[in-house]
XYZ file of C-alpha atoms in Angstrom:
226
model
C 64.564 163.515 77.858
C 64.800 162.998 73.934
C 68.350 163.248 73.728
C 71.455 160.229 73.748
C 71.596 158.493 76.812
C 75.000 159.707 77.214
C 74.039 162.721 76.935
C 71.646 162.457 79.947
C 73.066 159.955 82.262
C 76.261 161.980 81.960
C 74.758 164.672 83.902
C 74.063 162.435 86.637
C 77.759 160.615 86.859
C 79.500 163.655 86.615
C 78.147 165.877 89.252
C 73.154 163.016 87.008
C 68.769 159.220 81.563
C 66.908 159.613 76.349
C 63.564 159.016 76.374
C 63.598 156.946 73.564
C 61.945 159.753 70.321
C 63.880 163.385 69.097
C 61.655 166.071 70.419
C 61.417 167.347 66.324
C 59.646 163.121 66.175
C 57.496 163.392 68.913
C 56.468 167.124 67.212
C 55.183 165.314 63.913
C 53.769 162.398 66.087
C 52.023 165.246 67.778
C 50.668 166.647 64.578
C 49.939 163.544 62.754
C 47.295 162.554 65.588
C 45.698 165.721 65.569
C 41.850 165.411 64.722
C 40.868 168.466 65.447
C 42.016 171.213 62.607
C 42.616 174.096 65.191
C 44.815 172.310 67.471
C 46.398 170.439 64.028
C 47.580 174.026 62.841
C 48.333 174.959 66.296
C 50.775 171.434 66.979
C 52.005 172.462 63.242
C 53.418 175.908 64.692
C 54.672 174.428 67.473
C 56.659 171.688 65.580
C 57.885 175.099 63.256
C 59.623 176.585 66.408
C 60.925 173.629 67.843
C 62.839 172.745 63.951
C 64.096 176.379 63.947
C 65.099 176.034 68.241
C 62.554 178.813 69.773
C 61.793 176.695 72.427
C 60.126 179.710 74.182
C 58.054 180.215 71.159
C 57.374 176.431 71.040
C 56.103 176.206 74.805
C 53.989 179.121 74.572
C 52.757 177.342 71.276
C 51.895 173.767 73.144
C 50.475 175.870 75.941
C 47.994 177.155 73.889
C 47.461 173.255 72.603
C 47.357 172.089 76.237
C 43.907 174.600 76.787
C 42.400 173.342 73.662
C 42.909 168.841 74.992
C 44.019 169.424 78.052
C 43.654 165.754 78.670
C 46.313 165.353 75.904
C 49.180 163.640 78.172
C 52.019 164.053 75.209
C 51.453 167.891 74.470
C 52.412 168.223 78.626
C 55.101 165.901 77.969
C 56.684 167.993 75.119
C 56.055 170.904 77.125
C 58.219 169.646 80.189
C 61.091 168.235 77.611
C 61.014 171.760 76.328
C 61.439 173.205 79.589
C 63.813 170.653 80.868
C 66.271 171.650 77.694
C 66.342 175.048 78.999
C 67.352 173.851 82.368
C 63.619 175.215 84.263
C 63.700 172.011 85.854
C 61.040 172.440 88.272
C 58.235 174.003 85.294
C 59.140 170.604 83.318
C 59.022 168.491 86.706
C 55.365 170.102 87.149
C 54.220 169.391 83.071
C 55.387 165.455 83.544
C 53.218 165.410 86.499
C 50.445 166.627 84.900
C 51.288 164.163 82.065
C 51.464 161.582 84.373
C 48.270 162.470 85.858
C 46.637 161.863 83.051
C 48.736 158.753 81.405
C 49.893 157.122 84.831
C 51.298 154.025 83.240
C 53.587 155.757 81.115
C 57.171 154.571 81.691
C 59.238 157.196 79.593
C 56.862 160.037 81.960
C 58.622 158.596 85.191
C 61.799 158.387 83.227
C 61.671 161.742 82.770
C 60.432 162.734 86.084
C 63.845 160.309 87.715
C 66.370 162.745 85.372
C 64.845 165.919 86.032
C 64.670 165.210 89.604
C 68.498 164.192 89.638
C 69.202 167.299 88.037
C 67.194 169.539 91.023
C 69.750 167.675 93.592
C 66.814 164.406 94.780
C 68.813 161.193 93.890
C 66.156 159.392 96.123
C 63.144 160.653 94.456
C 65.167 159.854 90.952
C 65.780 156.750 91.937
C 61.925 155.982 92.645
C 60.999 157.358 89.310
C 63.541 155.077 87.825
C 61.911 152.255 89.364
C 58.404 153.185 89.065
C 59.427 153.362 85.051
C 61.337 150.014 85.473
C 58.030 148.517 86.643
C 55.596 149.774 83.827
C 58.265 148.147 81.142
C 60.614 146.085 82.410
C 62.326 146.803 78.684
C 63.487 150.275 79.495
C 67.310 150.177 78.955
C 67.399 153.831 79.796
C 65.228 153.291 83.213
C 67.868 150.484 84.043
C 70.916 153.046 83.085
C 69.337 155.931 85.244
C 68.589 153.358 88.326
C 72.057 152.323 88.582
C 73.964 155.822 88.584
C 71.581 156.586 91.158
C 71.452 153.933 93.275
C 75.496 154.503 92.903
C 75.261 157.919 93.892
C 73.505 156.608 97.002
C 75.855 154.321 98.038
C 74.221 151.018 97.084
C 76.935 149.740 95.058
C 75.320 145.904 94.939
C 72.155 147.614 93.806
C 73.589 149.545 90.597
C 75.527 146.644 89.278
C 72.114 144.947 89.257
C 70.399 147.548 87.402
C 73.537 147.367 85.213
C 73.684 144.147 84.762
C 69.682 143.866 83.917
C 70.553 146.431 81.162
C 72.948 144.399 79.421
C 70.682 141.438 79.613
C 68.340 144.025 77.424
C 70.941 145.597 75.063
C 75.009 143.526 74.968
C 75.875 146.163 72.452
C 74.960 149.299 74.548
C 78.459 150.683 75.135
C 77.099 153.474 77.855
C 76.621 150.668 80.189
C 80.251 149.748 80.426
C 80.847 153.299 80.621
C 78.602 153.903 83.404
C 80.135 151.034 85.285
C 83.631 151.408 84.871
C 83.089 155.106 85.936
C 81.093 153.872 89.180
C 84.301 150.660 89.379
C 86.745 153.794 89.022
C 85.168 155.854 91.544
C 85.322 153.092 94.039
C 88.980 152.772 93.310
C 88.544 148.930 91.724
C 91.088 149.531 88.819
C 90.890 145.617 87.730
C 87.115 145.882 87.095
C 86.934 149.173 86.021
C 89.777 148.206 83.300
C 87.612 145.569 82.100
C 84.353 146.934 81.443
C 85.713 149.912 79.942
C 87.791 148.320 77.411
C 84.525 146.637 76.374
C 82.843 150.076 76.070
C 85.992 151.123 74.127
C 85.748 148.803 71.847
C 81.847 148.774 71.133
C 82.255 152.454 71.016
C 85.268 151.917 68.277
C 82.796 149.673 66.546
C 80.063 152.354 66.050
C 82.976 154.875 65.048
C 81.610 156.816 68.441
C 84.774 158.839 68.261
C 83.882 160.683 71.269
C 82.923 158.046 73.342
C 86.273 156.290 72.624
C 87.647 159.644 73.729
C 85.861 159.569 77.125
C 87.202 155.798 77.806
C 90.550 156.027 76.473
C 90.759 159.101 79.145
C 89.597 156.863 82.318
C 91.971 153.603 81.163
C 94.901 156.635 80.827
C 94.020 157.772 84.861
C 93.644 153.816 85.681
C 97.465 153.537 84.053
C 95.683 151.306 80.990
């Protein structure tokens, strides 16, 4: 969940959207916020394990931290993220539900639940989680993208377009939004609309020097004959 939008939402698109900060940064935040010396030491160890890529070790350490500070929603969300990174989505969902039980008004937690449910094949559940994330934070661009993808998968293309338009109104320079819209139009064989928004995506990716993004869009444009 703390990965790039393009990586996460493409999972939804190609078969199932970033929470906002990298996992390493989240680990640093947890350490900085810890006041209990024992807890701070444990979280420091968790951060070290995250930095070395030892997610199993980090999960064990964060679970110990959660036993010391069971009402710390961010610790539970960190555990959930690590489980999701490993593809253990059922455990990830359980951890995020614990986080939501402590902090029910956190938009990013619901966004994460949407991502996880999408990976579990629960598209309707993912849609509702993204909707809740938006209700809690009307500026959550990622949640609009996730909602757009899930609405398209459910066949409600009008709602999908609305979600993408909301994302564009919040950030007109987000290339991924145009890419996802273009992919939807392409799947619906609306070649003209697809080509138009994909060209916007390509131009933005090019300005950002995102060669992977350019390559993805170019491939779709070639399939459209453009």
